[in-house]
XYZ file of C-alpha atoms in Angstrom:
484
model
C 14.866 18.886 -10.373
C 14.070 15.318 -9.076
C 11.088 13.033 -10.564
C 8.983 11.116 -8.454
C 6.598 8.286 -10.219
C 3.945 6.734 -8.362
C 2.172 3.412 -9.405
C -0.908 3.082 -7.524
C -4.072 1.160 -8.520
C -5.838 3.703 -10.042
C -3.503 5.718 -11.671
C 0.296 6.802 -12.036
C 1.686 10.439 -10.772
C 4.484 11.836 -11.854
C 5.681 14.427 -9.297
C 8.648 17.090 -9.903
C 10.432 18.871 -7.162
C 13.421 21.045 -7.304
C 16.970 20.941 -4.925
C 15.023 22.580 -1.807
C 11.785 20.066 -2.454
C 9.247 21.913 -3.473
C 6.491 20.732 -5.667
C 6.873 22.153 -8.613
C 4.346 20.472 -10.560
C 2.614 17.054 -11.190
C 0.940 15.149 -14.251
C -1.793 11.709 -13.812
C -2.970 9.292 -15.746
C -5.830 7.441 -14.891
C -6.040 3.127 -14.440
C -8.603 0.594 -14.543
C -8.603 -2.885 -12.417
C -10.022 -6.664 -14.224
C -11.808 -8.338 -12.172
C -12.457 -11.082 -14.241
C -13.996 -13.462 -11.552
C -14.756 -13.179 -8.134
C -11.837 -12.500 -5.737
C -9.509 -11.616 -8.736
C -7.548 -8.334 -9.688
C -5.546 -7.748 -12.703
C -3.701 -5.092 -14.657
C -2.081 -5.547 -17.955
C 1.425 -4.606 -17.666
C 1.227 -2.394 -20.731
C -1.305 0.048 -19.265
C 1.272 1.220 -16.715
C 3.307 2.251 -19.168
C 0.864 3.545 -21.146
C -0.207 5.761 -17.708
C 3.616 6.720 -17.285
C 4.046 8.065 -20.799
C 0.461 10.359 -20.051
C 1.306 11.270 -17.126
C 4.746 12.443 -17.982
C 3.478 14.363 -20.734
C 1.206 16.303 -18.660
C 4.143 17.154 -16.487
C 5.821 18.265 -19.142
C 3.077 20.137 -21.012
C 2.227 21.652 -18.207
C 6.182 22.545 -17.225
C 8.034 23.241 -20.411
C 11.864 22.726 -20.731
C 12.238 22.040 -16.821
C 12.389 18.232 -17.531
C 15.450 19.244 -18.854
C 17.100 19.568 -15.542
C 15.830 16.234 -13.851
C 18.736 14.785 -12.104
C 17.325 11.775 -10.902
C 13.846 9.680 -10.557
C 12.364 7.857 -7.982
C 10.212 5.025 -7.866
C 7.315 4.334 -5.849
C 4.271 1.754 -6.206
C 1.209 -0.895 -5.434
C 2.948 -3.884 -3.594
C 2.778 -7.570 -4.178
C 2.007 -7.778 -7.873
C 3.083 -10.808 -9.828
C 4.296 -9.254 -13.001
C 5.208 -12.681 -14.965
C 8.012 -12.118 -17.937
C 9.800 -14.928 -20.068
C 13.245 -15.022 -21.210
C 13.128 -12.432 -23.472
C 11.299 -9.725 -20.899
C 7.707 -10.253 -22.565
C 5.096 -10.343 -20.197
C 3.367 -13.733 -19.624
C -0.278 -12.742 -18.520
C -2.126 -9.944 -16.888
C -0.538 -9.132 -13.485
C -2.161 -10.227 -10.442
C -2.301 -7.605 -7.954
C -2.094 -7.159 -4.285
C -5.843 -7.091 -3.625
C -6.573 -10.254 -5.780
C -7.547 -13.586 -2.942
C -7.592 -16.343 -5.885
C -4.821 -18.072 -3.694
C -5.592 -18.896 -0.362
C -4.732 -21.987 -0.251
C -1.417 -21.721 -1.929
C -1.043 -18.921 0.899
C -2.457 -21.066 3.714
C -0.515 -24.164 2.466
C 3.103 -22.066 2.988
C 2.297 -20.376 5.900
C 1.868 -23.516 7.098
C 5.936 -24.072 6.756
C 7.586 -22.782 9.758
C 10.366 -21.441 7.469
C 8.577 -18.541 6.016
C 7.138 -17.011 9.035
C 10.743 -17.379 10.437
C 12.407 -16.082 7.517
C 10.202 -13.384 6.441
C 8.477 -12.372 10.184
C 5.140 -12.192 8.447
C 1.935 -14.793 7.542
C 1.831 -15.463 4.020
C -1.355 -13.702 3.191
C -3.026 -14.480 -0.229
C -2.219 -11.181 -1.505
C 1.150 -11.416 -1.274
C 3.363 -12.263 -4.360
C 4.406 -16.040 -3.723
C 1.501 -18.054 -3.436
C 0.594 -15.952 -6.531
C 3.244 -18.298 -8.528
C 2.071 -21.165 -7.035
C -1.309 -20.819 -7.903
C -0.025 -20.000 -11.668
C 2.041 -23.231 -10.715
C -0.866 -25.044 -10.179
C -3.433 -23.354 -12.663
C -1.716 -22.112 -15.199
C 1.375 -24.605 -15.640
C 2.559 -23.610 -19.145
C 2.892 -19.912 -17.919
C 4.811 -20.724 -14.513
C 6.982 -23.200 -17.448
C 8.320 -19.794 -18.843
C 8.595 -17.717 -15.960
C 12.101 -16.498 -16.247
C 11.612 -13.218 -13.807
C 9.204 -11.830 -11.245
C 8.878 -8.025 -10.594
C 6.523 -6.558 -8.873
C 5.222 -3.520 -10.647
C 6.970 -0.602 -9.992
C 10.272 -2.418 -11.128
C 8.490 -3.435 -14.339
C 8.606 0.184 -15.349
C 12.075 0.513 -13.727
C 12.743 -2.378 -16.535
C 10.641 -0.238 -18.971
C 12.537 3.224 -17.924
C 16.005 1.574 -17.590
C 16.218 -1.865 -18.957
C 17.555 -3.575 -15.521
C 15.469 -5.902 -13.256
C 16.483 -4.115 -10.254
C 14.302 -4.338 -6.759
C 14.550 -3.004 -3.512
C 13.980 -3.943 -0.053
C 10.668 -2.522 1.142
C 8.736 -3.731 -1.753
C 10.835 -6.961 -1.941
C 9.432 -7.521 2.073
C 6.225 -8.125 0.804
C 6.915 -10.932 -1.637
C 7.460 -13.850 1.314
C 10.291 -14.387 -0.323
C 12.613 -12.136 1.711
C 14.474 -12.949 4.431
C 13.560 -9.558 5.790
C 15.841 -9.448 8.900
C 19.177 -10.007 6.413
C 17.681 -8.206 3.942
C 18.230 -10.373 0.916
C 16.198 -13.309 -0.957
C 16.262 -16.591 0.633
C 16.709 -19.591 -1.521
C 14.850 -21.990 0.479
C 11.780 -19.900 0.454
C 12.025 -19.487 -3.209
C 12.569 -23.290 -3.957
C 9.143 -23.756 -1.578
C 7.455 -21.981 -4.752
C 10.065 -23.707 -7.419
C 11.833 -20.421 -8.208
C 15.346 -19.662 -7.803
C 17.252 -16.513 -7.152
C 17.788 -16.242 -10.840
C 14.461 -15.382 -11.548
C 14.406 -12.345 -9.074
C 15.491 -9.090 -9.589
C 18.933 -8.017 -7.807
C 18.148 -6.245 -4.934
C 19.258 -2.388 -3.370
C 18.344 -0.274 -0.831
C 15.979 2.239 -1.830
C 18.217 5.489 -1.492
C 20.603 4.175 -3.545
C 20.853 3.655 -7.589
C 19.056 1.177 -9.376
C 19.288 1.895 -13.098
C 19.662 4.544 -15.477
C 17.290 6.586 -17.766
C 17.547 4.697 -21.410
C 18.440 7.663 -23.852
C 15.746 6.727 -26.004
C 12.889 8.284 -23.256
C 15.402 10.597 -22.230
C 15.545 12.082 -25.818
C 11.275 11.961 -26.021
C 10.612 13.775 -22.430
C 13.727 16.280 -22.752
C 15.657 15.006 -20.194
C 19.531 13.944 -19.860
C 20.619 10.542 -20.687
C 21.366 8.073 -17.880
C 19.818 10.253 -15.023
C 20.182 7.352 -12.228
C 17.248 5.795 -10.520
C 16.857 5.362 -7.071
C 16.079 1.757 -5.909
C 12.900 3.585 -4.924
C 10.375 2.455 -2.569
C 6.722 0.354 -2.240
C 3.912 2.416 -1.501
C 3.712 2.755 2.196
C 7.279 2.973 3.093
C 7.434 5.764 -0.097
C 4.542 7.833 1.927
C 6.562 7.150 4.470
C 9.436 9.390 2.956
C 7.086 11.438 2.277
C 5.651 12.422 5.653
C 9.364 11.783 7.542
C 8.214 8.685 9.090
C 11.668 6.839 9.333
C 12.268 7.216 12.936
C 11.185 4.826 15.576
C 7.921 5.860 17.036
C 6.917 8.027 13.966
C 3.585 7.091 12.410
C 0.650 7.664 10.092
C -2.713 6.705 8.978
C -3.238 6.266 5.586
C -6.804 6.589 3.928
C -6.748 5.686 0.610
C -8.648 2.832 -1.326
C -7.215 0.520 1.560
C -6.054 1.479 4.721
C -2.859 1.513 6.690
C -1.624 2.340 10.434
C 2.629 2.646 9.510
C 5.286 2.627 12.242
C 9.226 3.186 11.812
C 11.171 1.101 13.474
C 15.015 1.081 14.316
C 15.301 -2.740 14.517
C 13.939 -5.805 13.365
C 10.499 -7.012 15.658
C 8.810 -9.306 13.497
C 5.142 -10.901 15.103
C 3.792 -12.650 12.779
C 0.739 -14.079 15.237
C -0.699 -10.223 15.174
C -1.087 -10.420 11.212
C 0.945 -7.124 11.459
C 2.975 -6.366 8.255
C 7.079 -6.212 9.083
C 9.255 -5.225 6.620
C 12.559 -3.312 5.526
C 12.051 0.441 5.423
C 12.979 2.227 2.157
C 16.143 3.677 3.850
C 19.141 0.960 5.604
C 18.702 -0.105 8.668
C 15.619 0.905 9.248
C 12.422 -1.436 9.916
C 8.730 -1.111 9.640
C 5.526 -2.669 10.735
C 1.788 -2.014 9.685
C -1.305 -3.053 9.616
C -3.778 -3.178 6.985
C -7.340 -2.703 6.057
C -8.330 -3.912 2.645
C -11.518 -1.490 2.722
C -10.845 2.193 3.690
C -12.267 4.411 1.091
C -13.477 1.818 -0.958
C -15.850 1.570 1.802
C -17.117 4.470 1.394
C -17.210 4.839 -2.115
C -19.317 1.018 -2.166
C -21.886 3.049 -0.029
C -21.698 6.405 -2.972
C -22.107 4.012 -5.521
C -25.053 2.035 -4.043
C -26.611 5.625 -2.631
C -25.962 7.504 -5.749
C -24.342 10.137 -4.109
C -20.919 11.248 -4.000
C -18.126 10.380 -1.043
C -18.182 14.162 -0.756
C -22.029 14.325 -0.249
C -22.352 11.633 1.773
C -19.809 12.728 4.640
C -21.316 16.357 4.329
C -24.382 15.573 5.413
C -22.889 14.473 8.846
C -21.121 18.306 9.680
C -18.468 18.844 11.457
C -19.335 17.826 14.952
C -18.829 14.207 15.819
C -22.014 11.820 16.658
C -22.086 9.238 19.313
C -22.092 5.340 17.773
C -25.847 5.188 16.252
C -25.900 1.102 16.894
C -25.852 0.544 13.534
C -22.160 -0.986 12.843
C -20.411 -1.514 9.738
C -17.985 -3.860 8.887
C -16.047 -2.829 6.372
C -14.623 -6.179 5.076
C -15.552 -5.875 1.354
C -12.957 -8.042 0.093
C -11.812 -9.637 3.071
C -9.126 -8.308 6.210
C -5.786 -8.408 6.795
C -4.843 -7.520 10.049
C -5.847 -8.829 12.918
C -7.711 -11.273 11.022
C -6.135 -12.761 7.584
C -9.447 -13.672 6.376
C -9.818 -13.437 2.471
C -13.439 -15.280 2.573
C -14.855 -12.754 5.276
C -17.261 -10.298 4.041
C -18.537 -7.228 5.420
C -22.194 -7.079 7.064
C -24.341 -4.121 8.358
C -26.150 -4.694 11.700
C -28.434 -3.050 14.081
C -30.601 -1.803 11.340
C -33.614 -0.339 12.137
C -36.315 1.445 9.778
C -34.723 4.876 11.480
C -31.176 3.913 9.783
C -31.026 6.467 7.259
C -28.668 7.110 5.014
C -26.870 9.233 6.896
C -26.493 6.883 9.823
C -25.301 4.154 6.962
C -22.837 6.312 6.008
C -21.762 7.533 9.831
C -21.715 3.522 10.396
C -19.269 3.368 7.396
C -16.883 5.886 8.841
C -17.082 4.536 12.168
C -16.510 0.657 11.054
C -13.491 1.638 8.935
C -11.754 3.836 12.324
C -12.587 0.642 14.202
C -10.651 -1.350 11.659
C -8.019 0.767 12.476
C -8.474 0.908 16.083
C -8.135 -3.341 15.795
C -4.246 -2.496 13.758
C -3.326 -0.210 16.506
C -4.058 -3.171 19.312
C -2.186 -5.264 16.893
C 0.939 -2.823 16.245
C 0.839 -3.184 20.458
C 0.713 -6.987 21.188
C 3.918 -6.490 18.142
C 5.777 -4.098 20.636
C 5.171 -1.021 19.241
C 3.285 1.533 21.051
C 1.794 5.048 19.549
C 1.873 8.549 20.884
C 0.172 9.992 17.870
C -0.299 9.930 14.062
C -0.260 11.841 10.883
C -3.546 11.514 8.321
C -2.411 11.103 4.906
C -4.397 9.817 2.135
C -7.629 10.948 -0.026
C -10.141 10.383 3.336
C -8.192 12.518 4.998
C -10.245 15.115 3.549
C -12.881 14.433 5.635
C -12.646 16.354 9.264
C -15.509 13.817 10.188
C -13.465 10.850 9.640
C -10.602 12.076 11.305
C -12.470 12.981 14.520
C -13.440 9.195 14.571
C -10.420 8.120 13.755
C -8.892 9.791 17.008
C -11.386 8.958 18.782
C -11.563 5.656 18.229
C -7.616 5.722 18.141
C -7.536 7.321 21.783
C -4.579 9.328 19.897
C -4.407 12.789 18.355
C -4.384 13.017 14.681
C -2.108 15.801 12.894
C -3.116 17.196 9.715
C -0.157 18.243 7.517
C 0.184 21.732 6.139
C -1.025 21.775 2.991
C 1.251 20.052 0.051
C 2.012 16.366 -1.700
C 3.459 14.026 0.728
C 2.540 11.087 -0.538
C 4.297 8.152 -2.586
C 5.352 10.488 -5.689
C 6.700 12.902 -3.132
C 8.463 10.428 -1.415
C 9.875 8.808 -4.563
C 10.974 11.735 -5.757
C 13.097 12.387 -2.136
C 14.513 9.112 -2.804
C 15.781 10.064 -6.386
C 16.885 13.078 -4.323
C 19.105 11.083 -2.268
C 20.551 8.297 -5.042
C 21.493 11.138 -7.559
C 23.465 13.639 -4.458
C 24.110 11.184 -2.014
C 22.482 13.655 0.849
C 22.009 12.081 4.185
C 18.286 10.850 4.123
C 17.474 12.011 7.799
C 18.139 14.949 5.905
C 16.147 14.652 3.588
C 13.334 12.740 4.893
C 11.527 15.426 7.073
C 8.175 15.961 8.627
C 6.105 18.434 7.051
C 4.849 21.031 9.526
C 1.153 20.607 10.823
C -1.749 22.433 9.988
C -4.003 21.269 12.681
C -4.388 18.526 15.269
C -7.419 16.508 16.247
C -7.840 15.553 19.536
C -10.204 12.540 20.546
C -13.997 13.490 21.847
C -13.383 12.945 25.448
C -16.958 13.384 25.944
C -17.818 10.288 23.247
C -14.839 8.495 24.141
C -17.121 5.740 26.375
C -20.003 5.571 23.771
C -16.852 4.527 20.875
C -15.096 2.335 23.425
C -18.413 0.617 23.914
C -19.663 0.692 19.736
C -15.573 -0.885 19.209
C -16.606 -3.616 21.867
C -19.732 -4.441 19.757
C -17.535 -4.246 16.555
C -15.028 -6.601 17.740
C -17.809 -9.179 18.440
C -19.087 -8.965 15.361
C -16.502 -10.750 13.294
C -16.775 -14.003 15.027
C -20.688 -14.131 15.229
C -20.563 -13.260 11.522
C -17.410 -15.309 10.805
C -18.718 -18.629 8.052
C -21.590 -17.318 7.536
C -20.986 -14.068 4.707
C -17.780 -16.105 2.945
């Protein structure tokens, strides 16, 4: 059996396969987000433990005496967090996580030295992990006066689960501290933050091993001592493993609480100008680019919560068959956009309301605005050299059949649906303990799930969504200064 753990936002999975990867069973623990003033999001350290422990003993309530063979664990989790810890590996404050914009203009003040868009072949955004420490620099200077290390958070429970501050590549990409072409930290990018190499973890690829299991857990969950863990994997490039996306042209669309259009690449094409993500793959030698939406189903669940309906509800009342563009457009820039924009003080607007725009048209408008989004990453993954044939749906929006026939639509690209089964992150990590503990080739390993079902773009509604996706793009510089 291999172990797969999955630190998301919300929640941690634990995910156990066996040698031919099959799912044999999966536990969860639920998570909560501070937002303690506007623009900020934390999570104290000791609650992702506290998640790990429940959701390992669901797994192995639920799957008695099959922890016992567990051969090795994979890590997977939410990128960027600062997770703060002194000299003796206690944490310094609550971490401050990838969706938190308290410092742009720690962000905007390195990005505007040259070296770390050279170095790292991305913009600094503010949700990235090093103008986190120099906003603790300048804010909190007694904390940043004891910072010894830095892990983001999946490698604080690799420190938890093993007692080494180990990292890997992938996750490491998104710290700007990386120089993500060589693949290792760069000291002059650190010393732009006052850091030094000694405060960062030691890095690995992600298929290889990055720890052991302490016997002290291994004794409490029923496992073997000193299973190895894999270097492991941040979230994207661990769905990524999931879905076989590690081969150049291979992509998804991921619609969870943000969203993300992934690409594998063979080589190194940093573009920094697009706002598209680049950074090391989970496997060597491998590459990655993607753009982000900070809004995907949190879009939609801002409209449940404000309707008093479920996500569920909402999207039912549309069917099955796709609408032409209403006028009403959404923009679904809640807490700011990423790609193409790297705006942390934009907020998103309704327009073309009219006392017709019921809720159902709010909610179509929602849909529509967040496959638009995603329509503005795929231009971007394009200026950055990387062109699409088609992509894979992963993620809890997925769900909706609506959603995805937007989504191609507005994509111009056919969307496969995966046969049913986990292929997210935990499935993912759990390949990549796969790989660490046998040493299997990961091409191998990594494959595509078979699809289920393909949706093609509305040909008959594909001038009506070019022409809603015109008005959509001309919305963010009308609205632009006047929501932040």
């Amino acid at each position: 059996m291999y172990l797969g753990l999955d630190l998301g936002t919300s929640g941690v999975k634990a995910l156990l396969i066996d040698a031919g990867q099959t799912v044999i069973g999966s536990g969860h623990a639920s998570l909560d987000v501070s937002r303690p003033h506007p623009g900020w999001s934390e999570q104290d350290p000791s609650h992702w433990i506290r998640a790990c422990e429940e959701a390992i003993a669901e797994l192995k309530a639920s799957h008695p005496g099959q922890l016992a063979a567990v051969k090795g664990i994979g890590l997977s989790g939410q990128m960027h967090g600062a997770t703060l810890l002194d000299s003796a590996d206690k944490v310094l404050r609550a971490c401050i996580l990838w969706n938190d914009t308290r410092s742009h203009a720690e962000a905007a003040a390195l990005d505007a030295d040259p070296r770390f868009r050279q170095l790292t072949g991305n913009i600094v955004f503010p949700g990235f992990t090093a103008p986190k420490l120099a906003w603790v620099k300048n804010n909190e200077p007694a904390v940043f006066a004891k910072v010894a290390k830095v892990l983001l958070p999946k490698d604080f429970l690799r420190l938890w689960l093993s007692g080494e501050h180990i990292s890997e590549m992938s996750d490491s990409a998104g710290t700007s501290w990386l120089d993500v072409g060589k693949r290792h930290w760069s000291a002059d990018l650190l010393a732009a933050t006052s850091l030094d190499e000694k405060q960062m973890p030691s890095l690995v690829e992600g298929t290889e091993k990055a720890g052991a299991l302490r016997a002290e857990l291994a004794a409490k969950w029923g496992m073997p001592a000193g299973i190895p863990i894999a270097g492991g994997a941040g979230d994207n490039a661990a769905s990524a493993c999931g879905m076989g996306t590690v081969g150049a042209g291979h992509a998804f669309v991921s619609l969870g609480t943000s969203g993300v259009l992934f690409a594998a690449n063979a080589s190194y094409l940093p573009n920094p100008a697009s706002a598209v993500h680049t950074f090391c793959h989970a496997l060597p030698n491998t590459w990655h680019q993607m753009g982000v939406i900070l809004s995907a189903t949190d879009s939609l669940n801002w409209l449940a919560e404000i309707t008093g309906k479920g996500a569920g509800e909402l999207t039912a009342e549309l069917g099955d068959t796709l609408k032409a563009p209403s006028g009403v457009s959404f923009l679904p820039y809640l807490s700011g956009e990423r790609t193409p924009y790297n705006d942390s003080a934009i907020r998103g607007a309704f327009t073309g309301l009219a006392h017709e725009s019921s809720r159902a048209v709010l909610t179509q408008a929602v849909l529509e605005g967040v496959a638009f989004a995603f329509r503005d990453s795929l231009e971007a993954l394009a200026t950055a050299g990387t062109t699409l044939t088609r992509v894979t749906a992963i993620g809890g929006g997925s769900r909706s059949r609506y959603w995805l026939k937007a989504i191609a639509t507005a994509l111009g690209l056919p969307v496969y649906i995966p046969a049913d089964g986990d292929f997210g992150a935990a499935f993912g990590a759990a390949r990549l303990g796969l790989i660490a503990a046998t040493g299997a080739d990961p091409l191998s390993i990594c494959t595509a799930p078979a699809t289920d079902a393909t949706i093609e773009p509305d040909a008959a509604l594909g001038g009506a969504y070019a022409d809603a996706y015109q008005r959509y793009r001309a919305l963010y510089p009308a609205i632009k200064g006047a929501t932040a």
